[in-house]
């Protein structure tokens, strides 16, 4: 038997069809049972009429509980009153997996829905969000391959050194030694440019983030890329074109999901067609100081400040030239003013915050060693990273894009956990 998808059935709107899916809602009215059937494509009202059905089939419809999986067939007809304008009159009906009483009923509190995340994934919201997320991942890969001829690579997750500061490292016992979960695959990508040229990866990164915010996970999906022979200006062009490409693809493929999730697609269009502002840290600081006068040069820009900076922006904003003191040792100082580094953070509009961290890398051995010393780092675990500077080093640059955060922005999610199926945060490591 051929089972159609509900979306096809709705388009067809007449004739007979066999479907399979899950009972999303069910109500009885006089001699009829109304079953809202769902699959991964859509939902359809299916009606069992006791006067037209065998007792056996009627009883089976009667027995079906919320979230039971079922196979059914019947005839389609247009009906204005039905949710999608089409209704199916049930002729055959079979329960495949009878569901016990489904736990998600009245309690929709965040903590309860997190406890039953494995079941909440069946909700229309999660389904739509995850479809957009899939497009985001695909768009990144596509851009890297088609536009930049970049090669996909993988770094390890067990590592011996930090990339983004010691305070967010997860320690893991490793056969009597201590290693860490990686914060970023950047250093491994740097090693691979000498072999492959432009490279990229999609991998988890881990941060022991102690603060509870709407944009931090302890395990997030990191899209990173590294390019030999380029500087900051070329890097910024790549980042801007990439974001435009990714947002455009989501608009092309997921308009329906965006609307259902409460994101008006029009509000994303400027991010596809408009030039992004490129501002230096010191200029952005002045914007933030209007609201937060206590900020001084050298102050970090946190969530509140970023929100203020991007409050009225319709596109992402690129912020460059942060003070050296705010950034890790691998950033290349600006030869024109070494108090600043040739880096760039990309801030998403509407307070979604930093979606990209990036910049030129220190590519000279002496400069790298000096900066490690300034930051009080033991060079030992970084011996291999320093080696990259010793054997035919080249200027290079790269970025890391948080895919969960990017998705949260495009779907207008209240919290980053709405953009990933099994979120990990400071007090959540299950299901
Ligand atoms: O700015 P970050 O820390 O930069 C790096 O890790 C660089 N080594 C990347 C590189 O140049 N290859 O992180 C990059 C991005 C952030 O802009 C943010 O989008 C995301 O990764 N990110 C997080 N997303 C969710 N939860 C967290 N705890 C995140 N920390 C960073
Ligand atoms: Mg950053």
Short mmCIF file of C-alpha atoms and ligand atoms in Angstrom, two decimals:
data_model
loop_
_atom_site.label_atom_id
_atom_site.label_comp_id
_atom_site.label_asym_id
_atom_site.label_seq_id
_atom_site.Cartn_x
_atom_site.Cartn_y
_atom_site.Cartn_z
CA UNK A 1 0.00 0.00 0.00
CA UNK A 2 1.25 3.48 -0.81
CA UNK A 3 0.97 5.94 2.04
CA UNK A 4 0.77 9.57 1.01
CA UNK A 5 2.07 12.45 3.14
CA UNK A 6 -0.62 14.67 4.64
CA UNK A 7 0.65 17.69 2.72
CA UNK A 8 0.06 15.84 -0.59
CA UNK A 9 -3.39 14.77 0.56
CA UNK A 10 -4.34 18.37 1.33
CA UNK A 11 -3.20 19.45 -2.12
CA UNK A 12 -5.11 16.63 -3.75
CA UNK A 13 -8.28 17.45 -1.77
CA UNK A 14 -10.34 14.69 -3.39
CA UNK A 15 -10.30 10.95 -4.09
CA UNK A 16 -9.11 8.15 -1.86
CA UNK A 17 -5.86 8.16 0.05
CA UNK A 18 -3.98 6.13 2.66
CA UNK A 19 -2.10 8.00 5.38
CA UNK A 20 -0.07 7.23 8.46
CA UNK A 21 0.86 9.37 11.37
CA UNK A 22 -0.07 10.20 14.95
CA UNK A 23 -3.28 11.26 16.66
CA UNK A 24 -2.69 14.86 17.66
CA UNK A 25 -6.20 15.60 18.92
CA UNK A 26 -9.40 13.68 19.23
CA UNK A 27 -12.97 14.57 20.09
CA UNK A 28 -16.28 12.81 19.89
CA UNK A 29 -19.47 14.48 18.85
CA UNK A 30 -22.70 12.48 18.74
CA UNK A 31 -22.08 9.60 16.34
CA UNK A 32 -18.78 10.93 15.04
CA UNK A 33 -15.13 10.86 16.09
CA UNK A 34 -12.88 13.67 14.88
CA UNK A 35 -9.20 12.79 14.75
CA UNK A 36 -6.58 15.38 13.94
CA UNK A 37 -3.85 13.33 12.29
CA UNK A 38 -0.30 14.69 12.06
CA UNK A 39 2.83 13.63 10.25
CA UNK A 40 6.06 15.49 9.53
CA UNK A 41 4.43 17.55 6.79
CA UNK A 42 1.05 18.78 8.08
CA UNK A 43 -2.16 17.96 9.95
CA UNK A 44 -5.50 16.74 8.66
CA UNK A 45 -8.94 16.34 10.19
CA UNK A 46 -10.17 12.77 9.76
CA UNK A 47 -13.75 11.83 10.63
CA UNK A 48 -15.18 8.47 11.62
CA UNK A 49 -18.95 8.23 11.21
CA UNK A 50 -20.53 5.36 13.16
CA UNK A 51 -23.44 5.07 10.74
CA UNK A 52 -21.05 4.39 7.84
CA UNK A 53 -18.44 2.17 9.52
CA UNK A 54 -18.10 -1.46 10.51
CA UNK A 55 -18.31 -1.82 14.26
CA UNK A 56 -14.74 -3.20 14.28
CA UNK A 57 -13.31 -0.14 12.58
CA UNK A 58 -15.38 2.24 14.71
CA UNK A 59 -14.12 0.53 17.88
CA UNK A 60 -10.54 0.88 16.72
CA UNK A 61 -11.07 4.64 16.17
CA UNK A 62 -12.67 4.83 19.57
CA UNK A 63 -9.72 3.09 21.21
CA UNK A 64 -7.03 5.33 19.66
CA UNK A 65 -5.45 7.64 22.22
CA UNK A 66 -3.53 10.90 21.83
CA UNK A 67 -0.15 10.20 20.16
CA UNK A 68 -1.09 6.67 19.10
CA UNK A 69 0.47 5.90 15.73
CA UNK A 70 -2.11 4.89 13.16
CA UNK A 71 -2.64 3.88 9.54
CA UNK A 72 -5.86 4.92 7.92
CA UNK A 73 -7.48 5.39 4.56
CA UNK A 74 -10.58 7.12 3.29
CA UNK A 75 -11.86 9.74 0.89
CA UNK A 76 -10.90 13.39 0.83
CA UNK A 77 -13.25 16.29 0.37
CA UNK A 78 -13.02 20.03 0.63
CA UNK A 79 -14.58 21.37 3.81
CA UNK A 80 -14.35 25.02 4.79
CA UNK A 81 -14.79 24.20 8.48
CA UNK A 82 -11.83 21.81 8.66
CA UNK A 83 -8.48 23.26 9.85
CA UNK A 84 -6.78 23.05 6.43
CA UNK A 85 -9.93 23.27 4.31
CA UNK A 86 -9.83 19.52 3.61
CA UNK A 87 -11.34 16.64 5.53
CA UNK A 88 -10.95 12.88 5.26
CA UNK A 89 -13.83 10.47 5.84
CA UNK A 90 -12.34 7.38 7.47
CA UNK A 91 -12.98 4.04 5.77
CA UNK A 92 -10.20 1.93 7.22
CA UNK A 93 -8.33 2.49 10.46
CA UNK A 94 -5.60 0.59 12.28
CA UNK A 95 -3.67 1.40 15.45
CA UNK A 96 0.03 0.59 15.02
CA UNK A 97 1.30 1.67 18.43
CA UNK A 98 -1.30 2.40 21.10
CA UNK A 99 -0.06 5.31 23.23
CA UNK A 100 -0.32 5.36 26.99
CA UNK A 101 -1.80 8.54 28.46
CA UNK A 102 0.39 11.24 26.91
CA UNK A 103 2.14 13.24 29.62
CA UNK A 104 1.99 16.61 27.84
CA UNK A 105 -1.52 17.84 28.57
CA UNK A 106 -2.06 20.95 30.60
CA UNK A 107 1.36 21.65 32.12
CA UNK A 108 3.30 23.69 29.61
CA UNK A 109 5.80 25.14 32.08
CA UNK A 110 9.33 25.41 30.75
CA UNK A 111 10.80 23.01 33.26
CA UNK A 112 8.15 20.36 32.60
CA UNK A 113 8.58 20.65 28.84
CA UNK A 114 12.33 20.28 29.33
CA UNK A 115 11.77 17.09 31.36
CA UNK A 116 9.74 15.64 28.51
CA UNK A 117 11.85 17.15 25.76
CA UNK A 118 11.99 13.79 23.94
CA UNK A 119 8.20 14.00 23.55
CA UNK A 120 7.91 17.79 23.17
CA UNK A 121 10.01 17.44 20.00
CA UNK A 122 6.75 16.27 18.39
CA UNK A 123 5.18 19.71 18.81
CA UNK A 124 4.63 21.88 15.74
CA UNK A 125 6.94 24.53 17.22
CA UNK A 126 9.88 22.18 17.61
CA UNK A 127 9.27 20.55 14.25
CA UNK A 128 9.25 23.94 12.49
CA UNK A 129 12.30 25.20 14.38
CA UNK A 130 14.28 22.05 13.56
CA UNK A 131 13.41 22.30 9.88
CA UNK A 132 14.83 25.84 9.82
CA UNK A 133 17.88 24.65 11.76
CA UNK A 134 18.51 21.97 9.13
CA UNK A 135 18.42 24.61 6.40
CA UNK A 136 20.89 26.76 8.38
CA UNK A 137 23.39 23.88 8.57
CA UNK A 138 22.93 23.03 4.91
CA UNK A 139 23.28 26.66 3.82
CA UNK A 140 26.57 27.02 5.67
CA UNK A 141 28.01 23.90 4.04
CA UNK A 142 26.75 24.92 0.64
CA UNK A 143 28.27 28.40 0.89
CA UNK A 144 31.62 27.04 2.02
CA UNK A 145 31.80 24.53 -0.81
CA UNK A 146 30.26 26.49 -3.68
CA UNK A 147 31.51 29.99 -2.98
CA UNK A 148 34.88 29.30 -1.36
CA UNK A 149 35.89 25.83 -2.52
CA UNK A 150 36.54 25.02 1.12
CA UNK A 151 37.17 21.45 2.30
CA UNK A 152 35.23 20.03 5.23
CA UNK A 153 37.45 18.77 8.07
CA UNK A 154 37.09 17.53 11.65
CA UNK A 155 39.11 18.34 14.74
CA UNK A 156 39.22 16.37 17.99
CA UNK A 157 36.89 17.02 20.92
CA UNK A 158 39.44 15.95 23.59
CA UNK A 159 42.09 18.66 23.72
CA UNK A 160 45.03 19.68 25.88
CA UNK A 161 44.76 23.47 25.76
CA UNK A 162 42.20 26.21 25.90
CA UNK A 163 41.26 28.48 23.02
CA UNK A 164 38.82 30.93 24.55
CA UNK A 165 39.94 31.41 28.15
CA UNK A 166 40.35 29.02 31.07
CA UNK A 167 37.20 29.87 32.97
CA UNK A 168 34.86 27.96 30.66
CA UNK A 169 36.84 24.74 30.26
CA UNK A 170 35.29 21.35 30.99
CA UNK A 171 37.83 18.94 32.43
CA UNK A 172 37.67 15.27 31.56
CA UNK A 173 39.67 12.44 33.12
CA UNK A 174 41.76 10.77 30.44
CA UNK A 175 43.52 7.56 31.58
CA UNK A 176 45.05 9.16 34.63
CA UNK A 177 45.60 12.50 32.91
CA UNK A 178 43.41 15.55 32.66
CA UNK A 179 42.20 16.84 29.30
CA UNK A 180 39.48 19.25 28.22
CA UNK A 181 36.48 19.28 25.94
CA UNK A 182 37.22 21.62 23.06
CA UNK A 183 35.95 25.21 23.14
CA UNK A 184 36.63 25.69 19.44
CA UNK A 185 38.20 23.74 16.57
CA UNK A 186 40.02 26.84 15.38
CA UNK A 187 43.60 25.75 16.17
CA UNK A 188 43.11 22.45 14.34
CA UNK A 189 41.66 24.27 11.35
CA UNK A 190 44.73 26.50 11.39
CA UNK A 191 46.91 23.39 11.12
CA UNK A 192 44.85 22.11 8.19
CA UNK A 193 45.05 25.24 5.98
CA UNK A 194 48.70 24.36 5.30
CA UNK A 195 47.52 21.13 3.71
CA UNK A 196 44.10 21.93 2.25
CA UNK A 197 43.79 25.69 1.80
CA UNK A 198 40.32 26.94 2.77
CA UNK A 199 38.79 24.63 5.37
CA UNK A 200 35.64 24.48 7.47
CA UNK A 201 34.00 22.31 10.09
CA UNK A 202 30.68 21.86 11.82
CA UNK A 203 31.26 20.46 15.29
CA UNK A 204 30.17 20.78 18.87
CA UNK A 205 32.06 23.16 21.13
CA UNK A 206 31.85 23.07 24.91
CA UNK A 207 31.82 25.94 27.37
CA UNK A 208 31.31 25.67 31.11
CA UNK A 209 29.10 28.76 31.04
CA UNK A 210 28.05 29.51 34.57
CA UNK A 211 25.73 32.37 33.72
CA UNK A 212 22.14 31.63 32.86
CA UNK A 213 21.27 33.63 29.79
CA UNK A 214 18.92 33.16 26.88
CA UNK A 215 21.83 32.68 24.49
CA UNK A 216 24.35 30.38 26.16
CA UNK A 217 24.54 26.60 25.94
CA UNK A 218 27.25 24.46 27.50
CA UNK A 219 27.37 22.36 24.31
CA UNK A 220 26.72 24.25 21.09
CA UNK A 221 27.19 23.65 17.37
CA UNK A 222 30.02 25.62 15.96
CA UNK A 223 30.54 26.36 12.27
CA UNK A 224 34.15 27.39 11.89
CA UNK A 225 36.33 28.22 8.91
CA UNK A 226 39.92 29.22 8.30
CA UNK A 227 41.48 30.79 5.21
CA UNK A 228 45.15 31.19 4.29
CA UNK A 229 46.44 34.36 2.57
CA UNK A 230 43.63 36.68 3.60
CA UNK A 231 43.27 39.64 5.95
CA UNK A 232 40.48 41.26 7.94
CA UNK A 233 38.75 43.08 5.06
CA UNK A 234 38.42 39.94 2.96
CA UNK A 235 37.28 38.00 6.01
CA UNK A 236 34.51 40.51 6.67
CA UNK A 237 33.31 40.24 3.07
CA UNK A 238 33.16 36.46 3.44
CA UNK A 239 31.18 36.71 6.69
CA UNK A 240 28.70 39.23 5.32
CA UNK A 241 28.14 37.27 2.11
CA UNK A 242 27.79 34.05 4.07
CA UNK A 243 25.13 35.41 6.44
CA UNK A 244 23.24 36.84 3.46
CA UNK A 245 23.42 33.49 1.69
CA UNK A 246 22.22 31.60 4.75
CA UNK A 247 19.31 33.95 5.52
CA UNK A 248 18.27 33.95 1.86
CA UNK A 249 18.16 30.16 1.78
CA UNK A 250 16.03 30.05 4.93
CA UNK A 251 13.63 32.58 3.37
CA UNK A 252 13.42 30.48 0.20
CA UNK A 253 12.91 27.15 1.89
CA UNK A 254 11.20 27.84 5.19
CA UNK A 255 8.74 30.69 4.74
CA UNK A 256 5.91 28.56 6.10
CA UNK A 257 7.86 27.59 9.22
CA UNK A 258 9.05 31.15 9.87
CA UNK A 259 5.50 32.47 9.78
CA UNK A 260 4.26 29.68 12.05
CA UNK A 261 7.06 30.50 14.50
CA UNK A 262 6.09 34.17 14.61
CA UNK A 263 8.95 35.50 12.52
CA UNK A 264 7.71 37.85 9.81
CA UNK A 265 9.95 36.94 6.83
CA UNK A 266 9.99 40.60 5.74
CA UNK A 267 11.97 41.52 8.85
CA UNK A 268 14.82 39.28 7.63
CA UNK A 269 14.97 40.76 4.14
CA UNK A 270 17.26 43.68 5.03
CA UNK A 271 19.80 41.10 6.24
CA UNK A 272 19.83 39.68 2.71
CA UNK A 273 19.85 42.90 0.67
CA UNK A 274 21.39 45.68 2.78
CA UNK A 275 25.05 46.41 3.42
CA UNK A 276 26.03 45.67 7.03
CA UNK A 277 27.53 48.47 9.10
CA UNK A 278 31.19 47.97 10.02
CA UNK A 279 32.10 49.84 13.19
CA UNK A 280 35.15 49.91 15.36
CA UNK A 281 34.95 48.94 19.02
CA UNK A 282 35.64 52.52 20.18
CA UNK A 283 32.73 53.86 18.11
CA UNK A 284 30.37 51.19 19.32
CA UNK A 285 31.45 51.89 22.87
CA UNK A 286 30.25 55.48 22.42
CA UNK A 287 26.79 54.18 21.42
CA UNK A 288 26.70 51.92 24.48
CA UNK A 289 27.96 54.71 26.77
CA UNK A 290 24.81 56.74 26.08
CA UNK A 291 22.87 54.16 28.06
CA UNK A 292 25.70 52.90 30.27
CA UNK A 293 27.87 55.94 31.12
CA UNK A 294 30.12 53.93 33.45
CA UNK A 295 31.65 52.03 30.48
CA UNK A 296 35.28 52.91 29.78
CA UNK A 297 37.58 52.10 26.92
CA UNK A 298 38.61 48.51 27.55
CA UNK A 299 35.25 47.51 29.02
CA UNK A 300 33.87 44.30 27.60
CA UNK A 301 30.58 44.46 25.72
CA UNK A 302 28.18 42.04 27.36
CA UNK A 303 24.62 41.07 26.68
CA UNK A 304 23.12 44.39 27.88
CA UNK A 305 25.53 46.48 25.86
CA UNK A 306 25.10 44.42 22.71
CA UNK A 307 21.36 44.75 23.05
CA UNK A 308 21.71 48.53 23.22
CA UNK A 309 24.03 48.61 20.19
CA UNK A 310 21.72 46.52 17.99
CA UNK A 311 18.40 47.78 19.35
CA UNK A 312 17.40 49.74 16.26
CA UNK A 313 19.34 47.71 13.69
CA UNK A 314 17.64 45.77 10.95
CA UNK A 315 20.74 43.85 9.89
CA UNK A 316 23.70 42.35 11.71
CA UNK A 317 26.41 44.81 12.75
CA UNK A 318 30.12 44.04 12.42
CA UNK A 319 32.32 45.32 15.25
CA UNK A 320 36.08 45.36 14.64
CA UNK A 321 39.30 46.39 16.41
CA UNK A 322 38.64 45.39 20.01
CA UNK A 323 41.32 46.19 22.57
CA UNK A 324 43.99 43.51 22.78
CA UNK A 325 43.18 43.12 26.49
CA UNK A 326 39.68 41.83 25.72
CA UNK A 327 40.68 39.10 23.29
CA UNK A 328 42.64 35.83 23.44
CA UNK A 329 46.34 35.61 22.59
CA UNK A 330 45.90 34.33 19.03
CA UNK A 331 44.51 37.60 17.63
CA UNK A 332 46.84 39.64 15.46
CA UNK A 333 47.57 43.16 16.73
CA UNK A 334 46.81 46.01 14.36
CA UNK A 335 50.22 47.12 12.99
CA UNK A 336 48.84 50.70 12.90
CA UNK A 337 47.94 50.62 16.59
CA UNK A 338 48.92 47.48 18.50
CA UNK A 339 46.65 48.34 21.43
CA UNK A 340 43.89 46.90 19.23
CA UNK A 341 43.59 43.58 17.40
CA UNK A 342 42.41 42.82 13.86
CA UNK A 343 39.30 40.99 14.97
CA UNK A 344 35.58 41.16 14.31
CA UNK A 345 32.47 40.16 16.18
CA UNK A 346 29.20 40.05 14.27
CA UNK A 347 26.18 41.05 16.34
CA UNK A 348 22.72 39.91 15.28
CA UNK A 349 19.87 42.42 15.42
CA UNK A 350 17.10 42.45 18.06
CA UNK A 351 19.42 41.62 20.93
CA UNK A 352 20.31 38.09 19.79
CA UNK A 353 23.91 39.05 20.41
CA UNK A 354 27.19 37.90 19.01
CA UNK A 355 26.77 35.27 16.31
CA UNK A 356 30.34 35.34 15.00
CA UNK A 357 33.74 35.73 16.65
CA UNK A 358 36.60 36.10 14.16
CA UNK A 359 39.76 37.77 13.00
CA UNK A 360 43.27 37.64 11.64
CA UNK A 361 45.65 35.33 13.50
CA UNK A 362 49.09 36.17 14.83
CA UNK A 363 51.17 34.32 12.30
CA UNK A 364 54.68 35.25 13.49
CA UNK A 365 56.34 33.10 16.15
CA UNK A 366 57.76 35.96 18.23
CA UNK A 367 54.48 37.84 18.31
CA UNK A 368 52.57 34.72 19.35
CA UNK A 369 55.03 33.89 22.14
CA UNK A 370 54.91 37.46 23.39
CA UNK A 371 51.14 37.47 23.57
CA UNK A 372 51.06 34.10 25.33
CA UNK A 373 53.44 35.51 27.88
CA UNK A 374 51.32 38.63 28.35
CA UNK A 375 48.37 36.37 29.05
CA UNK A 376 50.38 34.25 31.48
CA UNK A 377 50.11 31.07 29.40
CA UNK A 378 52.45 28.11 29.56
CA UNK A 379 53.54 27.47 25.95
CA UNK A 380 53.99 23.71 26.56
CA UNK A 381 50.51 22.50 25.57
CA UNK A 382 50.66 24.81 22.55
CA UNK A 383 53.93 23.54 21.15
CA UNK A 384 52.26 22.20 18.03
CA UNK A 385 50.31 25.43 17.52
CA UNK A 386 53.51 27.45 17.79
CA UNK A 387 55.15 25.06 15.28
CA UNK A 388 52.65 26.20 12.65
CA UNK A 389 54.39 29.60 12.80
CA UNK A 390 57.83 28.02 12.47
CA UNK A 391 57.33 26.08 9.25
CA UNK A 392 56.26 28.29 6.37
CA UNK A 393 53.73 30.44 8.17
CA UNK A 394 51.31 32.60 6.19
CA UNK A 395 48.90 35.39 7.08
CA UNK A 396 45.52 33.87 7.70
CA UNK A 397 42.12 34.54 9.20
CA UNK A 398 38.99 32.71 10.21
CA UNK A 399 35.76 32.74 12.16
CA UNK A 400 33.43 30.77 14.39
CA UNK A 401 29.67 31.05 13.92
CA UNK A 402 27.29 29.76 16.59
CA UNK A 403 24.68 27.83 14.60
CA UNK A 404 22.22 27.51 17.48
CA UNK A 405 22.36 31.23 18.12
CA UNK A 406 22.05 32.00 14.42
CA UNK A 407 18.97 29.76 14.23
CA UNK A 408 17.48 31.36 17.35
CA UNK A 409 17.78 34.74 15.64
CA UNK A 410 16.18 33.75 12.34
CA UNK A 411 13.26 31.97 14.02
CA UNK A 412 12.88 34.76 16.59
CA UNK A 413 13.14 32.30 19.48
CA UNK A 414 12.78 33.65 23.00
CA UNK A 415 15.60 31.32 24.14
CA UNK A 416 18.49 29.55 22.41
CA UNK A 417 17.17 26.19 23.68
CA UNK A 418 14.23 26.60 21.28
CA UNK A 419 16.68 26.21 18.40
CA UNK A 420 18.31 22.87 19.32
CA UNK A 421 16.65 19.48 19.95
CA UNK A 422 18.46 18.45 23.14
CA UNK A 423 19.82 21.60 24.80
CA UNK A 424 22.54 21.47 27.43
CA UNK A 425 22.74 24.30 29.95
CA UNK A 426 24.23 24.78 33.39
CA UNK A 427 21.51 22.76 35.12
CA UNK A 428 20.33 20.54 32.26
CA UNK A 429 22.13 17.54 30.84
CA UNK A 430 19.14 15.32 30.04
CA UNK A 431 17.12 13.86 28.38
O1 LIG B 1 33.50 34.17 20.00
P1 LIG B 1 33.88 32.74 20.22
O2 LIG B 1 34.22 32.32 21.58
O3 LIG B 1 35.06 32.48 19.19
C1 LIG B 1 35.76 31.32 19.08
O4 LIG B 1 35.55 30.30 19.67
C2 LIG B 1 36.78 31.37 17.98
N1 LIG B 1 37.85 30.44 18.31
C3 LIG B 1 36.10 31.02 16.69
C4 LIG B 1 37.01 31.04 15.50
O5 LIG B 1 37.53 32.09 15.16
N2 LIG B 1 37.18 29.91 14.83
O6 LIG B 1 32.70 31.81 19.69
C5 LIG B 1 32.24 31.93 18.36
C6 LIG B 1 30.73 31.95 18.33
C7 LIG B 1 30.07 33.07 19.10
O7 LIG B 1 30.04 34.25 18.35
C8 LIG B 1 28.70 32.49 19.36
O8 LIG B 1 27.88 32.64 18.20
C9 LIG B 1 28.98 31.04 19.56
O9 LIG B 1 30.23 30.77 18.94
N3 LIG B 1 29.06 30.72 20.98
C10 LIG B 1 28.06 30.15 21.68
N4 LIG B 1 26.83 29.75 21.31
C11 LIG B 1 26.05 29.19 22.26
N5 LIG B 1 26.42 29.00 23.53
C12 LIG B 1 27.65 29.39 23.95
N6 LIG B 1 28.02 29.19 25.22
C13 LIG B 1 28.53 30.00 23.00
N7 LIG B 1 29.79 30.48 23.05
C14 LIG B 1 30.09 30.90 21.82
MG1 LIG B 2 33.30 35.88 21.10
#
